[in-house]
Amino acid sequence: YTSLSARLAPREVFALLNDYFPILAAAVFRFEGTLEKYIGDAVLAVWGAPFRGPDDARCALAAAVDMQTGIRELSQAWEDRLG
């Protein structure tokens, strides 16, 4: 992120983050997590708050895998678009 954002104009970085964050947020919500905040190019998400669930760890792991899949697809789209 740092090296990429150093090469791009601020509007381009903003556009990329607008593609990127919805993928992360959707994965958090799909697996019943709570999105606490955005930090640079990351999200802070938690499971088990305010109430614990029996599958919190499994849901967090599933969300992480889902994020990886989504980002892999997004990376391909960016590669096609940005070269």
Coordinates of C-alpha atoms in Angstrom, one line a residue:
Y1 CA 0.0 0.0 0.0
T2 CA 2.7 2.5 1.0
S3 CA 4.8 2.1 -2.2
L4 CA 1.7 2.1 -4.4
S5 CA 0.2 5.2 -2.7
A6 CA 3.5 7.0 -3.1
R7 CA 3.3 6.5 -6.9
L8 CA -0.4 7.5 -7.4
A9 CA -2.2 10.7 -7.1
P10 CA -4.4 11.1 -4.0
R11 CA -7.6 10.7 -6.1
E12 CA -6.3 7.4 -7.5
V13 CA -5.5 6.1 -4.0
F14 CA -8.9 7.1 -2.9
A15 CA -10.5 5.3 -5.8
L16 CA -8.5 2.1 -5.0
L17 CA -9.5 2.2 -1.4
N18 CA -13.2 2.7 -2.4
D19 CA -12.8 -0.6 -4.3
Y20 CA -10.9 -2.3 -1.5
F21 CA -12.8 -1.5 1.7
P22 CA -16.2 -2.8 0.7
I23 CA -14.7 -6.2 0.1
L24 CA -13.2 -6.3 3.6
A25 CA -16.3 -4.9 5.3
A26 CA -18.6 -7.3 3.5
A27 CA -16.5 -10.3 4.7
V28 CA -16.7 -9.0 8.3
F29 CA -20.5 -8.6 8.1
R30 CA -21.1 -11.8 6.2
F31 CA -19.5 -13.8 9.1
E32 CA -21.1 -11.8 11.9
G33 CA -18.2 -9.7 12.9
T34 CA -18.1 -6.1 14.1
L35 CA -16.2 -3.6 12.1
E36 CA -14.5 -1.3 14.6
K37 CA -12.5 1.1 12.4
Y38 CA -10.5 1.6 9.3
I39 CA -6.7 2.1 9.8
G40 CA -4.8 3.2 6.7
D41 CA -5.4 0.3 4.3
A42 CA -6.6 -2.1 7.1
V43 CA -9.7 -2.8 9.1
L44 CA -10.0 -3.6 12.7
A45 CA -12.8 -6.2 13.2
V46 CA -13.7 -8.2 16.2
W47 CA -15.9 -11.2 16.9
G48 CA -17.4 -12.1 20.2
A49 CA -18.2 -8.5 21.2
P50 CA -20.4 -7.4 22.7
F51 CA -21.6 -11.0 23.1
R52 CA -19.7 -14.2 22.6
G53 CA -21.0 -16.7 20.1
P54 CA -20.1 -20.4 19.8
D55 CA -18.4 -20.0 16.4
D56 CA -16.6 -16.7 16.8
A57 CA -13.1 -18.1 16.0
R58 CA -14.4 -20.0 13.0
C59 CA -16.3 -17.0 11.8
A60 CA -13.2 -14.8 12.1
L61 CA -11.1 -17.3 10.2
A62 CA -13.8 -17.7 7.5
A63 CA -13.9 -13.9 7.1
A64 CA -10.2 -13.7 6.7
V65 CA -10.3 -16.4 4.0
D66 CA -13.2 -14.6 2.3
M67 CA -11.2 -11.3 2.4
Q68 CA -8.2 -13.1 0.7
T69 CA -10.4 -14.4 -2.0
G70 CA -12.0 -11.1 -2.6
I71 CA -8.7 -9.2 -2.7
R72 CA -7.2 -11.7 -5.1
E73 CA -10.1 -11.1 -7.5
L74 CA -9.7 -7.3 -7.0
S75 CA -6.0 -7.5 -7.6
Q76 CA -6.6 -9.1 -10.9
A77 CA -9.2 -6.4 -11.8
W78 CA -6.7 -3.7 -10.8
E79 CA -3.9 -5.4 -12.8
D80 CA -6.2 -5.5 -15.9
R81 CA -7.1 -1.8 -15.3
L82 CA -3.8 -0.4 -14.2
G83 CA -1.4 -2.7 -16.0

